[in-house]
Amino acid sequence: MVEKLKIFNVEHQQIGTASRDDVHHKGLWHETFHCWFVSEDLTEIFIQYRSDKKKDFAGLYDITAAGHLTQDETVLDGIREVKEELGVAVTFDDLVPLGVIATSYVTAGFVDREFCHVFLYKFAGTLADFDLQEEEVGGMVTANLQEFRDFFKGEADALRVRGFKLGVEEPVDEMVGMRQFTLEENNYYGKLIDAMELRGIL
């Protein structure tokens, strides 16, 4: 069955539906759901390592959990992505809305234009509490939230991440650069930081 997504004009008004393949070949605007986990004391942020098997952006660091919203879904349904990818059940009421961030990524044969509905979740657990969907997720790491802010505001050259990758015995403890993240060309992270600061998270 072909997965269909709602498509929009640049003003974020729905203009129809299209298959996921058409959306990415034609560069049609569509909606996604982003959920960032932070520790309850707001000192750490959880960062997904995308599976090396992924068709797009394999082996890059990414949003804690994210996914496309299909033609039958509203932003309220986005929480299914958290359960599927991370094995963690959350309710929509538990999420802190950070707004909509528009992103556009263009490469040969692939144009990704998204209206990203971004949320924050204060997570009481640890890295050991995730039950990752191996086809989608290759690991999980954390970073100090203030260092995350400084890195994406251009005040630091690298970011220290610590955690694990599936199938790798040694724990992850490395310094990573901007090119090791998805969405790094859109100032997505700068807008994310601004939204966190606006809501007193940072």
PDB file of C-alpha atoms in Angstrom:
ATOM      1  CA  MET A   1       0.000   0.000   0.000  1.00  0.00           C
ATOM      2  CA  VAL A   2       1.347   3.397  -1.019  1.00  0.00           C
ATOM      3  CA  GLU A   3       1.912   5.741   1.916  1.00  0.00           C
ATOM      4  CA  LYS A   4       0.303   9.117   1.236  1.00  0.00           C
ATOM      5  CA  LEU A   5       1.081  12.392   2.939  1.00  0.00           C
ATOM      6  CA  LYS A   6      -0.801  15.675   3.102  1.00  0.00           C
ATOM      7  CA  ILE A   7       0.904  18.323   0.986  1.00  0.00           C
ATOM      8  CA  PHE A   8       0.960  22.080   1.523  1.00  0.00           C
ATOM      9  CA  ASN A   9       1.844  25.367  -0.107  1.00  0.00           C
ATOM     10  CA  VAL A  10       4.613  27.521   1.295  1.00  0.00           C
ATOM     11  CA  GLU A  11       2.082  29.256   3.595  1.00  0.00           C
ATOM     12  CA  HIS A  12       1.341  25.873   5.228  1.00  0.00           C
ATOM     13  CA  GLN A  13      -2.139  25.588   3.697  1.00  0.00           C
ATOM     14  CA  GLN A  14      -3.098  22.068   2.628  1.00  0.00           C
ATOM     15  CA  ILE A  15      -3.429  21.670  -1.138  1.00  0.00           C
ATOM     16  CA  GLY A  16      -3.875  17.906  -1.477  1.00  0.00           C
ATOM     17  CA  THR A  17      -2.113  14.592  -0.911  1.00  0.00           C
ATOM     18  CA  ALA A  18       0.750  12.768  -2.612  1.00  0.00           C
ATOM     19  CA  SER A  19       2.775   9.603  -2.207  1.00  0.00           C
ATOM     20  CA  ARG A  20       5.868   9.778  -0.054  1.00  0.00           C
ATOM     21  CA  ASP A  21       8.050   9.133  -3.119  1.00  0.00           C
ATOM     22  CA  ASP A  22       6.417  11.971  -5.067  1.00  0.00           C
ATOM     23  CA  VAL A  23       6.754  14.285  -2.090  1.00  0.00           C
ATOM     24  CA  HIS A  24      10.518  13.786  -2.045  1.00  0.00           C
ATOM     25  CA  HIS A  25      11.035  13.731  -5.817  1.00  0.00           C
ATOM     26  CA  LYS A  26       8.976  16.852  -6.497  1.00  0.00           C
ATOM     27  CA  GLY A  27       9.934  18.766  -3.366  1.00  0.00           C
ATOM     28  CA  LEU A  28       6.385  19.083  -2.042  1.00  0.00           C
ATOM     29  CA  TRP A  29       5.888  20.615   1.392  1.00  0.00           C
ATOM     30  CA  HIS A  30       4.634  18.092   3.966  1.00  0.00           C
ATOM     31  CA  GLU A  31       4.427  17.664   7.742  1.00  0.00           C
ATOM     32  CA  THR A  32       6.613  15.800  10.201  1.00  0.00           C
ATOM     33  CA  PHE A  33       6.570  15.244  13.961  1.00  0.00           C
ATOM     34  CA  HIS A  34       9.739  15.835  16.003  1.00  0.00           C
ATOM     35  CA  CYS A  35      10.087  14.891  19.665  1.00  0.00           C
ATOM     36  CA  TRP A  36      13.217  15.801  21.600  1.00  0.00           C
ATOM     37  CA  PHE A  37      13.810  14.056  24.936  1.00  0.00           C
ATOM     38  CA  VAL A  38      15.570  15.962  27.702  1.00  0.00           C
ATOM     39  CA  SER A  39      16.313  14.840  31.241  1.00  0.00           C
ATOM     40  CA  GLU A  40      13.882  15.994  33.913  1.00  0.00           C
ATOM     41  CA  ASP A  41      16.515  18.281  35.418  1.00  0.00           C
ATOM     42  CA  LEU A  42      17.133  19.832  31.968  1.00  0.00           C
ATOM     43  CA  THR A  43      20.846  19.009  31.965  1.00  0.00           C
ATOM     44  CA  GLU A  44      20.942  16.370  29.187  1.00  0.00           C
ATOM     45  CA  ILE A  45      19.422  15.954  25.731  1.00  0.00           C
ATOM     46  CA  PHE A  46      18.911  12.575  24.044  1.00  0.00           C
ATOM     47  CA  ILE A  47      20.091  12.242  20.436  1.00  0.00           C
ATOM     48  CA  GLN A  48      19.240   9.376  18.100  1.00  0.00           C
ATOM     49  CA  TYR A  49      21.887   7.692  15.952  1.00  0.00           C
ATOM     50  CA  ARG A  50      20.137   6.775  12.700  1.00  0.00           C
ATOM     51  CA  SER A  51      20.454   3.186  11.556  1.00  0.00           C
ATOM     52  CA  ASP A  52      23.130   2.506   8.944  1.00  0.00           C
ATOM     53  CA  LYS A  53      20.357   0.689   7.022  1.00  0.00           C
ATOM     54  CA  LYS A  54      18.235   3.817   6.572  1.00  0.00           C
ATOM     55  CA  LYS A  55      17.579   4.957   3.005  1.00  0.00           C
ATOM     56  CA  ASP A  56      18.046   8.625   3.912  1.00  0.00           C
ATOM     57  CA  PHE A  57      20.663  10.193   6.206  1.00  0.00           C
ATOM     58  CA  ALA A  58      21.977   6.831   7.414  1.00  0.00           C
ATOM     59  CA  GLY A  59      24.546   6.906  10.204  1.00  0.00           C
ATOM     60  CA  LEU A  60      23.887  10.511  11.231  1.00  0.00           C
ATOM     61  CA  TYR A  61      22.801  11.936  14.571  1.00  0.00           C
ATOM     62  CA  ASP A  62      19.209  13.110  14.647  1.00  0.00           C
ATOM     63  CA  ILE A  63      16.102  14.063  16.624  1.00  0.00           C
ATOM     64  CA  THR A  64      15.313  11.705  19.527  1.00  0.00           C
ATOM     65  CA  ALA A  65      12.231  10.470  17.629  1.00  0.00           C
ATOM     66  CA  ALA A  66      10.634  11.782  14.445  1.00  0.00           C
ATOM     67  CA  GLY A  67       8.474  10.740  11.541  1.00  0.00           C
ATOM     68  CA  HIS A  68       6.173  11.795   8.733  1.00  0.00           C
ATOM     69  CA  LEU A  69       2.505  12.519   9.367  1.00  0.00           C
ATOM     70  CA  THR A  70       0.360  10.604   6.865  1.00  0.00           C
ATOM     71  CA  GLN A  71      -2.785  11.851   5.136  1.00  0.00           C
ATOM     72  CA  ASP A  72      -4.970  10.356   7.892  1.00  0.00           C
ATOM     73  CA  GLU A  73      -2.966  11.734  10.816  1.00  0.00           C
ATOM     74  CA  THR A  74      -2.879  14.944  12.789  1.00  0.00           C
ATOM     75  CA  VAL A  75      -0.014  16.136  14.939  1.00  0.00           C
ATOM     76  CA  LEU A  76      -1.716  14.364  17.878  1.00  0.00           C
ATOM     77  CA  ASP A  77      -0.898  11.044  16.210  1.00  0.00           C
ATOM     78  CA  GLY A  78       2.813  11.802  16.136  1.00  0.00           C
ATOM     79  CA  ILE A  79       3.342  10.121  19.501  1.00  0.00           C
ATOM     80  CA  ARG A  80       3.073   6.729  17.755  1.00  0.00           C
ATOM     81  CA  GLU A  81       6.499   7.442  16.285  1.00  0.00           C
ATOM     82  CA  VAL A  82       7.992   7.715  19.774  1.00  0.00           C
ATOM     83  CA  LYS A  83       6.574   4.328  20.779  1.00  0.00           C
ATOM     84  CA  GLU A  84       7.629   2.663  17.511  1.00  0.00           C
ATOM     85  CA  GLU A  85      11.198   3.974  17.434  1.00  0.00           C
ATOM     86  CA  LEU A  86      12.067   4.114  21.135  1.00  0.00           C
ATOM     87  CA  GLY A  87       9.667   1.733  22.884  1.00  0.00           C
ATOM     88  CA  VAL A  88       8.626   4.557  25.218  1.00  0.00           C
ATOM     89  CA  ALA A  89       4.935   5.396  25.679  1.00  0.00           C
ATOM     90  CA  VAL A  90       4.174   9.095  26.014  1.00  0.00           C
ATOM     91  CA  THR A  91       0.930  11.049  25.972  1.00  0.00           C
ATOM     92  CA  PHE A  92       0.449  14.187  23.942  1.00  0.00           C
ATOM     93  CA  ASP A  93      -0.363  16.126  27.113  1.00  0.00           C
ATOM     94  CA  ASP A  94       3.136  15.326  28.414  1.00  0.00           C
ATOM     95  CA  LEU A  95       4.779  17.175  25.523  1.00  0.00           C
ATOM     96  CA  VAL A  96       5.975  20.777  25.539  1.00  0.00           C
ATOM     97  CA  PRO A  97       5.215  22.401  22.145  1.00  0.00           C
ATOM     98  CA  LEU A  98       8.137  24.271  20.593  1.00  0.00           C
ATOM     99  CA  GLY A  99       6.343  25.417  17.439  1.00  0.00           C
ATOM    100  CA  VAL A 100       6.673  24.646  13.730  1.00  0.00           C
ATOM    101  CA  ILE A 101      10.072  24.855  12.037  1.00  0.00           C
ATOM    102  CA  ALA A 102      10.209  24.866   8.222  1.00  0.00           C
ATOM    103  CA  THR A 103      13.190  23.065   6.676  1.00  0.00           C
ATOM    104  CA  SER A 104      14.309  22.489   3.101  1.00  0.00           C
ATOM    105  CA  TYR A 105      16.986  20.036   1.968  1.00  0.00           C
ATOM    106  CA  VAL A 106      17.923  19.627  -1.703  1.00  0.00           C
ATOM    107  CA  THR A 107      20.245  17.051  -3.225  1.00  0.00           C
ATOM    108  CA  ALA A 108      20.343  15.069  -6.500  1.00  0.00           C
ATOM    109  CA  GLY A 109      16.994  13.296  -6.944  1.00  0.00           C
ATOM    110  CA  PHE A 110      15.808  14.167  -3.433  1.00  0.00           C
ATOM    111  CA  VAL A 111      14.101  17.339  -2.235  1.00  0.00           C
ATOM    112  CA  ASP A 112      12.806  17.333   1.337  1.00  0.00           C
ATOM    113  CA  ARG A 113      10.622  20.295   2.349  1.00  0.00           C
ATOM    114  CA  GLU A 114       9.073  19.888   5.765  1.00  0.00           C
ATOM    115  CA  PHE A 115       6.898  21.718   8.235  1.00  0.00           C
ATOM    116  CA  CYS A 116       8.251  20.163  11.426  1.00  0.00           C
ATOM    117  CA  HIS A 117       5.941  20.131  14.451  1.00  0.00           C
ATOM    118  CA  VAL A 118       8.513  20.173  17.233  1.00  0.00           C
ATOM    119  CA  PHE A 119       7.934  19.032  20.819  1.00  0.00           C
ATOM    120  CA  LEU A 120       9.965  18.459  23.960  1.00  0.00           C
ATOM    121  CA  TYR A 121       9.510  15.603  26.432  1.00  0.00           C
ATOM    122  CA  LYS A 122      10.981  15.571  29.934  1.00  0.00           C
ATOM    123  CA  PHE A 123      12.171  11.976  30.283  1.00  0.00           C
ATOM    124  CA  ALA A 124      12.572  10.413  33.723  1.00  0.00           C
ATOM    125  CA  GLY A 125      14.469   7.399  32.372  1.00  0.00           C
ATOM    126  CA  THR A 126      17.986   6.628  31.174  1.00  0.00           C
ATOM    127  CA  LEU A 127      19.578   5.236  28.022  1.00  0.00           C
ATOM    128  CA  ALA A 128      18.920   1.734  29.385  1.00  0.00           C
ATOM    129  CA  ASP A 129      15.152   2.322  29.204  1.00  0.00           C
ATOM    130  CA  PHE A 130      14.965   2.506  25.411  1.00  0.00           C
ATOM    131  CA  ASP A 131      13.802  -0.459  23.320  1.00  0.00           C
ATOM    132  CA  LEU A 132      14.986   0.690  19.910  1.00  0.00           C
ATOM    133  CA  GLN A 133      13.431  -0.236  16.564  1.00  0.00           C
ATOM    134  CA  GLU A 134      16.529  -1.643  14.872  1.00  0.00           C
ATOM    135  CA  GLU A 135      15.369  -0.982  11.293  1.00  0.00           C
ATOM    136  CA  GLU A 136      15.134   2.734  12.058  1.00  0.00           C
ATOM    137  CA  VAL A 137      17.399   3.474  15.000  1.00  0.00           C
ATOM    138  CA  GLY A 138      21.062   2.504  15.310  1.00  0.00           C
ATOM    139  CA  GLY A 139      21.753   3.836  18.789  1.00  0.00           C
ATOM    140  CA  MET A 140      21.149   6.571  21.330  1.00  0.00           C
ATOM    141  CA  VAL A 141      23.457   9.108  22.960  1.00  0.00           C
ATOM    142  CA  THR A 142      23.165  12.059  25.296  1.00  0.00           C
ATOM    143  CA  ALA A 143      24.839  15.453  25.328  1.00  0.00           C
ATOM    144  CA  ASN A 144      24.954  18.149  27.949  1.00  0.00           C
ATOM    145  CA  LEU A 145      22.085  20.484  27.084  1.00  0.00           C
ATOM    146  CA  GLN A 146      24.075  23.691  27.588  1.00  0.00           C
ATOM    147  CA  GLU A 147      26.928  22.316  25.453  1.00  0.00           C
ATOM    148  CA  PHE A 148      24.339  21.344  22.810  1.00  0.00           C
ATOM    149  CA  ARG A 149      23.139  24.953  22.835  1.00  0.00           C
ATOM    150  CA  ASP A 150      26.651  26.381  22.574  1.00  0.00           C
ATOM    151  CA  PHE A 151      27.581  24.003  19.735  1.00  0.00           C
ATOM    152  CA  PHE A 152      24.583  24.833  17.567  1.00  0.00           C
ATOM    153  CA  LYS A 153      24.922  28.544  18.278  1.00  0.00           C
ATOM    154  CA  GLY A 154      28.447  28.406  16.843  1.00  0.00           C
ATOM    155  CA  GLU A 155      30.163  28.928  20.189  1.00  0.00           C
ATOM    156  CA  ALA A 156      31.919  25.526  20.174  1.00  0.00           C
ATOM    157  CA  ASP A 157      33.547  23.529  17.362  1.00  0.00           C
ATOM    158  CA  ALA A 158      32.428  20.088  18.517  1.00  0.00           C
ATOM    159  CA  LEU A 159      29.934  18.385  20.824  1.00  0.00           C
ATOM    160  CA  ARG A 160      30.664  15.512  23.186  1.00  0.00           C
ATOM    161  CA  VAL A 161      28.129  12.672  22.974  1.00  0.00           C
ATOM    162  CA  ARG A 162      27.983   9.539  25.113  1.00  0.00           C
ATOM    163  CA  GLY A 163      25.809   6.465  24.809  1.00  0.00           C
ATOM    164  CA  PHE A 164      25.620   3.327  22.686  1.00  0.00           C
ATOM    165  CA  LYS A 165      25.254   1.994  19.157  1.00  0.00           C
ATOM    166  CA  LEU A 166      23.455  -1.284  18.511  1.00  0.00           C
ATOM    167  CA  GLY A 167      25.797  -4.176  17.787  1.00  0.00           C
ATOM    168  CA  VAL A 168      28.832  -2.317  19.131  1.00  0.00           C
ATOM    169  CA  GLU A 169      30.250  -3.492  22.456  1.00  0.00           C
ATOM    170  CA  GLU A 170      32.250  -0.381  23.252  1.00  0.00           C
ATOM    171  CA  PRO A 171      30.196   2.537  24.592  1.00  0.00           C
ATOM    172  CA  VAL A 172      30.117   5.723  22.535  1.00  0.00           C
ATOM    173  CA  ASP A 173      32.121   8.656  23.891  1.00  0.00           C
ATOM    174  CA  GLU A 174      33.160  10.968  21.082  1.00  0.00           C
ATOM    175  CA  MET A 175      33.377  14.540  19.880  1.00  0.00           C
ATOM    176  CA  VAL A 176      31.163  15.141  16.848  1.00  0.00           C
ATOM    177  CA  GLY A 177      30.967  17.966  14.325  1.00  0.00           C
ATOM    178  CA  MET A 178      28.105  19.660  12.510  1.00  0.00           C
ATOM    179  CA  ARG A 179      28.310  17.394   9.456  1.00  0.00           C
ATOM    180  CA  GLN A 180      27.462  14.386  11.617  1.00  0.00           C
ATOM    181  CA  PHE A 181      23.937  15.731  12.187  1.00  0.00           C
ATOM    182  CA  THR A 182      20.870  15.753   9.960  1.00  0.00           C
ATOM    183  CA  LEU A 183      19.266  19.105   9.095  1.00  0.00           C
ATOM    184  CA  GLU A 184      22.511  20.971   9.744  1.00  0.00           C
ATOM    185  CA  GLU A 185      22.126  23.126   6.612  1.00  0.00           C
ATOM    186  CA  ASN A 186      18.800  24.724   7.569  1.00  0.00           C
ATOM    187  CA  ASN A 187      19.601  26.440  10.864  1.00  0.00           C
ATOM    188  CA  TYR A 188      17.029  24.011  12.257  1.00  0.00           C
ATOM    189  CA  TYR A 189      19.045  23.638  15.438  1.00  0.00           C
ATOM    190  CA  GLY A 190      19.431  27.376  15.881  1.00  0.00           C
ATOM    191  CA  LYS A 191      15.646  27.731  15.665  1.00  0.00           C
ATOM    192  CA  LEU A 192      15.245  24.793  18.049  1.00  0.00           C
ATOM    193  CA  ILE A 193      17.536  26.473  20.587  1.00  0.00           C
ATOM    194  CA  ASP A 194      15.639  29.758  20.218  1.00  0.00           C
ATOM    195  CA  ALA A 195      12.354  27.947  20.919  1.00  0.00           C
ATOM    196  CA  MET A 196      13.829  26.229  23.981  1.00  0.00           C
ATOM    197  CA  GLU A 197      15.128  29.537  25.318  1.00  0.00           C
ATOM    198  CA  LEU A 198      11.762  31.192  24.726  1.00  0.00           C
ATOM    199  CA  ARG A 199      10.073  28.555  26.884  1.00  0.00           C
ATOM    200  CA  GLY A 200      12.662  28.638  29.651  1.00  0.00           C
ATOM    201  CA  ILE A 201      14.150  25.223  28.865  1.00  0.00           C
ATOM    202  CA  LEU A 202      17.595  26.782  28.385  1.00  0.00           C
TER     203      LEU A 202
END
